[in-house]
Amino acid sequence: MAGRNDTEDYRQLFLTDAPMMDMRAPGEFTHGAFPSAVSLPLMTDEERAEVGICYKQQGQDAAIEMGHTLVAGATREQRLADWLEFARSNPAGYLYCFRGGLRSQTVQQWLQAAGVDYPLVLGGYKAMRRFLIDELQRSLARADIVLIGGKTGSGKTRVVNQLARAFDLEGLARHRGSTFGQLLEPQPSQIDFENSVSIALMKLLSGDQSRIYLEDEGRLIGRLALPEELREKMTQSPLAVVEESLASRIQVVLEDYVIDLGNRYAQAYPKDGMDRHRQKLQADLAQIRKRLGGERQQAVAAMIDVAFDLQHREDDLEAHREWIGALLETYYDPMYEYQLSRREGRQLFNGNRQQVTDWASGAS
């Protein structure tokens, strides 16, 4: 493999989704990493802890010696085989550790000895993370953000996903944004989410256009917080509002929270997917009991049970429309109207999903 130079061109790494192998311990990777990175650690969490204690007590040389002792023999050969496989499968990739120091240099030397020259990222994870934090500030200073707003069920995410100059915050957060929005797969770490947002903005702003469309979101998407600077800019950004009939909005919620989510549960849990789906929705409903009121919450809970019973008996989804409509009219719509009345940003356009999509496509 022909040698390539080590790099500190972090922008190019992220714009091209360059494959990267992360030499840090698994716990470090879980805490925060990058979308195109794969965890192929030099040491396990336990090995790293041992080396860290040795470093504090006996100094760097003793710690390096311990590291070579821990990662030796069959363990070293297996990890080296994994690194070689990654390098050969990703000839345009890079490797990194926390600061671009000892761990990545060690792996680079071992790969070299095995006949593969593979470049590392100078400054490592710490420098790339710093770059993305700073780049988010630069992007927001330049970005002309327009929010896609509208009541629950109006299909805002559907509009965003049809626009070339937009990205899906809920998709990056792996959550649909509402109390009922948790999916089966876990959300990313807060740092992973922030990194993905910064990269998405950077990509959209890499040309000469500054207009970007985002779905109007609250401060939290599930357990993840929007970067504060982004949230501040969004509170002052103008809106394009999607307006759909109640029947249309019920249909969207039915598709997302009953049909799609139900299919995910059925695939993940073939034996009792429907029961788990029902329990999940009832647990979500219980979370808003105080705001909904106990009596109303019990009434909606009973509607959900009736709907699932009918679905189980006759494969009929129609009864789900009852509880969805009740929640939209009595809970989500009043909340939306209140939030809209407190917004600073002006409304640029109103229309149904297709009209907003056409307007945004033409305006951008």
Coordinates of C-alpha atoms in Angstrom, one line a residue:
M1 CA 0.0 0.0 0.0
A2 CA 1.5 3.3 -1.0
G3 CA 2.3 5.7 1.8
R4 CA 0.1 8.7 2.5
N5 CA 0.9 11.6 4.8
D6 CA -0.5 12.1 8.3
T7 CA -3.1 14.8 8.3
E8 CA -4.5 17.7 10.3
D9 CA -7.0 18.7 7.6
Y10 CA -10.0 17.9 9.8
R11 CA -12.5 19.7 7.5
Q12 CA -11.6 17.4 4.6
L13 CA -11.9 14.3 6.8
F14 CA -15.4 15.2 7.7
L15 CA -16.6 16.5 4.4
T16 CA -15.5 13.3 2.7
D17 CA -16.6 10.9 5.5
A18 CA -13.1 9.5 5.6
P19 CA -13.0 6.1 7.3
M20 CA -11.2 6.3 10.6
M21 CA -10.2 3.6 13.1
D22 CA -10.2 4.8 16.7
M23 CA -7.4 3.4 18.9
R24 CA -8.9 4.7 22.1
A25 CA -10.4 2.3 24.7
P26 CA -14.1 1.2 24.1
G27 CA -15.3 3.4 27.0
E28 CA -13.7 6.5 25.4
F29 CA -15.3 5.7 22.1
T30 CA -18.8 5.2 23.7
H31 CA -18.5 8.6 25.4
G32 CA -17.9 10.4 22.1
A33 CA -16.7 9.6 18.5
F34 CA -17.4 10.5 14.9
P35 CA -19.9 9.1 12.3
S36 CA -17.3 7.6 10.1
A37 CA -15.1 6.1 12.9
V38 CA -14.9 2.5 13.9
S39 CA -13.7 1.4 17.4
L40 CA -10.6 -0.8 17.0
P41 CA -8.8 -0.1 20.3
L42 CA -5.2 -0.8 21.1
M43 CA -6.2 -1.6 24.7
T44 CA -9.4 -2.6 26.5
D45 CA -10.8 -0.4 29.2
E46 CA -9.2 -2.6 31.9
E47 CA -5.8 -2.7 30.2
R48 CA -5.9 1.1 29.8
A49 CA -6.7 1.5 33.5
E50 CA -3.8 -0.7 34.5
V51 CA -1.4 1.2 32.3
G52 CA -2.7 4.5 33.6
I53 CA -2.0 3.5 37.2
C54 CA 1.5 2.3 36.2
Y55 CA 2.1 5.7 34.5
K56 CA 1.1 7.6 37.7
Q57 CA 3.1 5.5 40.0
Q58 CA 6.2 4.6 37.9
G59 CA 6.3 7.0 34.9
Q60 CA 6.0 6.8 31.1
D61 CA 8.7 4.2 30.4
A62 CA 7.2 1.7 32.8
A63 CA 3.8 2.3 31.5
I64 CA 4.9 1.8 27.9
E65 CA 6.6 -1.5 28.9
M66 CA 3.4 -2.6 30.7
G67 CA 1.4 -1.8 27.6
H68 CA 3.6 -3.9 25.4
T69 CA 3.3 -6.8 28.0
L70 CA -0.5 -6.6 28.1
V71 CA -0.9 -6.3 24.3
A72 CA 1.4 -9.2 23.2
G73 CA 1.3 -12.7 21.8
A74 CA -2.0 -13.9 20.4
T75 CA -3.8 -10.7 21.7
R76 CA -1.5 -8.5 19.7
E77 CA -1.8 -10.7 16.6
Q78 CA -5.6 -10.6 16.7
R79 CA -5.7 -6.9 17.1
L80 CA -3.1 -6.4 14.4
A81 CA -5.2 -8.6 12.0
D82 CA -8.2 -6.4 12.7
W83 CA -6.2 -3.2 12.0
L84 CA -4.8 -4.7 8.8
E85 CA -8.2 -5.7 7.6
F86 CA -9.6 -2.2 8.2
A87 CA -6.6 -0.6 6.4
R88 CA -6.9 -2.9 3.4
S89 CA -10.7 -2.4 3.2
N90 CA -10.4 1.4 3.6
P91 CA -7.3 2.5 1.7
A92 CA -8.3 6.2 2.0
G93 CA -8.7 6.0 5.7
Y94 CA -6.8 7.1 8.8
L95 CA -6.2 6.1 12.4
Y96 CA -6.3 8.2 15.5
C97 CA -6.1 8.0 19.3
F98 CA -6.9 10.7 21.9
R99 CA -4.2 13.2 21.1
G100 CA -2.4 11.6 18.1
G101 CA 0.3 10.4 20.4
L102 CA 1.6 7.1 21.7
R103 CA -1.3 4.8 21.0
S104 CA -1.8 5.8 17.3
Q105 CA 1.9 5.9 16.7
T106 CA 2.4 2.4 18.2
V107 CA -0.3 1.0 15.9
Q108 CA 1.0 2.9 12.9
Q109 CA 4.5 1.4 13.6
W110 CA 3.1 -2.2 14.0
L111 CA 1.2 -1.8 10.7
Q112 CA 4.3 -0.5 9.0
A113 CA 6.2 -3.6 10.3
A114 CA 3.5 -5.7 8.7
G115 CA 4.0 -3.9 5.4
V116 CA 1.2 -1.4 5.5
D117 CA 1.8 2.4 5.7
Y118 CA -1.3 3.9 7.2
P119 CA -1.6 7.6 8.1
L120 CA -2.8 9.0 11.4
V121 CA -4.8 12.1 12.3
L122 CA -2.4 14.6 14.0
G123 CA -3.9 15.9 17.2
G124 CA -6.2 12.9 17.4
Y125 CA -9.8 12.9 18.8
K126 CA -9.2 15.9 21.0
A127 CA -8.2 18.2 18.0
M128 CA -11.1 16.9 15.8
R129 CA -13.6 17.4 18.6
R130 CA -12.3 21.0 19.2
F131 CA -12.5 21.6 15.4
L132 CA -16.2 20.6 15.3
I133 CA -17.1 22.7 18.3
D134 CA -15.5 25.8 16.7
E135 CA -16.9 24.9 13.3
L136 CA -20.4 24.8 14.6
Q137 CA -20.0 28.4 15.7
R138 CA -18.6 29.4 12.3
S139 CA -21.5 27.6 10.5
L140 CA -24.2 29.2 12.7
A141 CA -22.7 32.7 12.0
R142 CA -23.1 32.0 8.3
A143 CA -26.2 29.9 8.1
D144 CA -29.6 31.4 7.1
I145 CA -31.9 29.0 9.0
V146 CA -35.6 28.6 8.2
L147 CA -37.6 26.3 10.4
I148 CA -40.2 23.9 9.2
G149 CA -43.0 24.2 11.8
G150 CA -46.5 22.9 12.3
K151 CA -48.7 21.0 14.6
T152 CA -48.0 17.4 15.7
G153 CA -48.7 15.0 12.8
S154 CA -48.4 17.7 10.1
G155 CA -45.5 15.8 8.6
K156 CA -42.7 18.3 9.2
T157 CA -40.0 15.5 9.0
R158 CA -41.4 14.4 5.7
V159 CA -40.9 17.9 4.3
V160 CA -37.4 18.1 5.7
N161 CA -36.4 14.8 4.1
Q162 CA -37.5 16.0 0.7
L163 CA -35.4 19.1 0.8
A164 CA -31.8 19.2 -0.6
R165 CA -30.7 21.9 1.8
A166 CA -31.9 20.3 5.0
F167 CA -31.0 17.7 7.5
D168 CA -33.1 15.7 10.0
L169 CA -32.2 16.5 13.6
E170 CA -34.5 13.8 14.8
G171 CA -32.9 11.3 12.5
L172 CA -29.4 12.2 13.9
A173 CA -30.9 11.9 17.4
R174 CA -32.6 8.6 16.6
H175 CA -35.8 9.9 18.2
R176 CA -39.1 11.3 16.9
G177 CA -39.0 14.3 19.2
S178 CA -42.3 13.8 21.1
T179 CA -43.1 12.1 24.4
F180 CA -43.9 9.0 22.3
G181 CA -40.8 9.4 20.1
Q182 CA -38.4 6.9 21.5
L183 CA -37.4 4.2 19.0
L184 CA -36.1 0.7 19.8
E185 CA -32.5 1.5 19.1
P186 CA -30.7 3.6 21.7
Q187 CA -30.0 7.3 21.1
P188 CA -26.3 8.3 20.4
S189 CA -24.3 10.0 23.1
Q190 CA -24.7 13.7 23.5
I191 CA -21.2 14.3 22.1
D192 CA -21.9 12.0 19.1
F193 CA -25.1 14.0 18.4
E194 CA -23.3 17.3 18.6
N195 CA -20.5 16.1 16.3
S196 CA -23.1 14.9 13.7
V197 CA -24.9 18.2 13.8
S198 CA -21.7 20.1 13.2
I199 CA -20.7 17.9 10.3
A200 CA -24.1 18.1 8.7
L201 CA -24.1 21.9 8.9
M202 CA -20.5 22.0 7.6
K203 CA -21.5 19.9 4.6
L204 CA -24.5 22.0 3.7
L205 CA -22.4 25.2 3.9
S206 CA -19.4 23.9 2.0
G207 CA -20.7 25.6 -1.2
D208 CA -21.9 29.1 -1.8
Q209 CA -25.4 28.8 -0.4
S210 CA -26.3 29.7 3.2
R211 CA -30.0 28.8 3.4
I212 CA -30.7 25.7 5.6
Y213 CA -34.0 24.2 6.6
L214 CA -34.5 22.5 9.9
E215 CA -37.5 21.0 11.7
D216 CA -38.7 23.3 14.5
E217 CA -37.6 21.4 17.7
G218 CA -37.7 22.0 21.4
R219 CA -34.6 22.1 23.5
L220 CA -34.6 18.3 23.9
I221 CA -35.0 15.5 21.4
G222 CA -35.5 12.6 23.7
R223 CA -32.7 12.8 26.2
L224 CA -30.4 14.8 23.8
A225 CA -30.1 18.5 24.1
L226 CA -29.7 20.7 21.0
P227 CA -26.3 22.5 21.0
E228 CA -27.1 25.7 22.9
E229 CA -25.9 28.0 20.2
L230 CA -28.0 26.2 17.6
R231 CA -31.0 26.4 19.9
E232 CA -30.6 30.1 20.4
K233 CA -30.4 30.7 16.7
M234 CA -33.5 28.6 16.1
T235 CA -35.6 30.6 18.6
Q236 CA -35.1 33.7 16.4
S237 CA -35.3 32.0 13.0
P238 CA -38.2 32.5 10.6
L239 CA -40.8 29.7 10.0
A240 CA -42.5 28.0 7.1
V241 CA -45.6 26.4 8.7
V242 CA -47.1 23.1 7.5
E243 CA -50.9 23.2 7.8
E244 CA -52.8 19.9 7.4
S245 CA -56.3 18.8 8.3
L246 CA -56.8 16.8 11.5
A247 CA -57.6 13.7 9.5
S248 CA -54.3 14.0 7.6
R249 CA -52.4 14.5 10.8
I250 CA -54.0 11.5 12.4
Q251 CA -52.9 9.5 9.4
V252 CA -49.3 10.6 9.8
V253 CA -49.3 9.7 13.5
L254 CA -50.9 6.4 12.7
E255 CA -48.2 5.6 10.1
D256 CA -45.3 6.6 12.3
Y257 CA -46.3 5.5 15.8
V258 CA -48.6 2.6 15.1
I259 CA -47.7 1.0 11.7
D260 CA -43.9 1.8 11.5
L261 CA -43.2 1.4 15.2
G262 CA -45.4 -1.7 15.4
N263 CA -43.4 -3.3 12.5
R264 CA -40.1 -2.5 14.3
Y265 CA -41.4 -4.2 17.5
A266 CA -42.7 -7.2 15.5
Q267 CA -39.3 -7.6 13.9
A268 CA -37.4 -7.2 17.1
Y269 CA -39.7 -9.3 19.2
P270 CA -41.5 -11.9 17.0
K271 CA -43.3 -13.5 20.0
D272 CA -44.7 -10.5 21.8
G273 CA -43.9 -7.5 19.7
M274 CA -47.5 -6.1 19.8
D275 CA -47.7 -6.4 23.6
R276 CA -44.4 -4.6 24.0
H277 CA -45.6 -1.9 21.6
R278 CA -48.8 -1.4 23.6
Q279 CA -46.9 -1.3 26.9
K280 CA -44.5 1.3 25.4
L281 CA -47.3 3.6 24.3
Q282 CA -49.1 3.2 27.7
A283 CA -45.8 4.0 29.5
D284 CA -45.3 7.1 27.3
L285 CA -48.9 8.2 28.0
A286 CA -48.3 7.9 31.7
Q287 CA -45.4 10.3 31.5
I288 CA -47.8 13.1 30.6
R289 CA -50.5 12.2 33.1
K290 CA -50.0 15.3 35.2
R291 CA -50.2 17.7 32.2
L292 CA -53.0 15.7 30.6
G293 CA -55.0 15.3 33.8
G294 CA -55.7 11.9 35.4
E295 CA -59.2 11.4 34.1
R296 CA -58.3 12.3 30.5
Q297 CA -55.2 10.1 30.7
Q298 CA -57.3 7.1 31.8
A299 CA -59.7 7.7 29.0
V300 CA -56.9 7.7 26.4
A301 CA -55.3 4.7 28.0
A302 CA -58.6 2.8 27.6
M303 CA -58.8 3.9 23.9
I304 CA -55.3 2.5 23.3
D305 CA -56.2 -0.8 24.9
V306 CA -59.4 -1.1 22.8
A307 CA -57.4 -0.2 19.6
F308 CA -54.8 -2.9 20.3
D309 CA -57.4 -5.5 21.2
L310 CA -59.1 -4.9 17.8
Q311 CA -55.8 -4.9 16.0
H312 CA -54.9 -8.2 17.7
R313 CA -58.3 -9.8 16.9
E314 CA -59.0 -8.6 13.4
D315 CA -55.7 -6.9 12.2
D316 CA -57.8 -3.7 12.1
L317 CA -56.0 -0.4 12.8
E318 CA -59.0 2.0 12.6
A319 CA -59.6 2.3 16.4
H320 CA -56.1 3.7 16.8
R321 CA -57.4 6.9 15.1
E322 CA -59.6 7.6 18.1
W323 CA -56.9 7.9 20.7
I324 CA -54.6 9.7 18.3
G325 CA -57.3 12.3 17.5
A326 CA -58.1 12.8 21.2
L327 CA -54.4 13.4 22.1
L328 CA -53.9 15.8 19.2
E329 CA -57.0 17.9 19.9
T330 CA -56.9 18.0 23.6
Y331 CA -53.1 18.0 24.3
Y332 CA -50.7 18.6 21.4
D333 CA -52.7 21.3 19.6
P334 CA -53.2 23.6 22.6
M335 CA -49.5 23.2 23.5
Y336 CA -48.4 24.1 19.9
E337 CA -50.7 27.2 19.8
Y338 CA -49.1 28.4 23.1
Q339 CA -45.6 27.8 21.9
L340 CA -46.3 29.5 18.5
S341 CA -47.6 32.6 20.3
R342 CA -44.3 32.9 22.2
R343 CA -42.1 32.6 19.1
E344 CA -39.8 35.4 18.0
G345 CA -39.3 34.4 14.4
R346 CA -41.7 35.6 11.7
Q347 CA -43.7 33.3 9.4
L348 CA -42.5 33.3 5.8
F349 CA -45.0 30.8 4.4
N350 CA -48.0 28.7 5.2
G351 CA -49.3 25.7 3.3
N352 CA -49.8 22.0 3.2
R353 CA -46.9 19.6 3.0
Q354 CA -46.5 19.7 -0.7
Q355 CA -46.9 23.5 -0.9
V356 CA -44.2 24.0 1.8
T357 CA -41.9 21.5 0.0
D358 CA -42.4 23.3 -3.3
W359 CA -41.9 26.7 -1.7
A360 CA -38.8 25.7 0.1
S361 CA -37.3 24.0 -2.9
G362 CA -37.9 27.1 -5.1
A363 CA -36.8 29.6 -2.4
S364 CA -33.5 27.8 -1.8

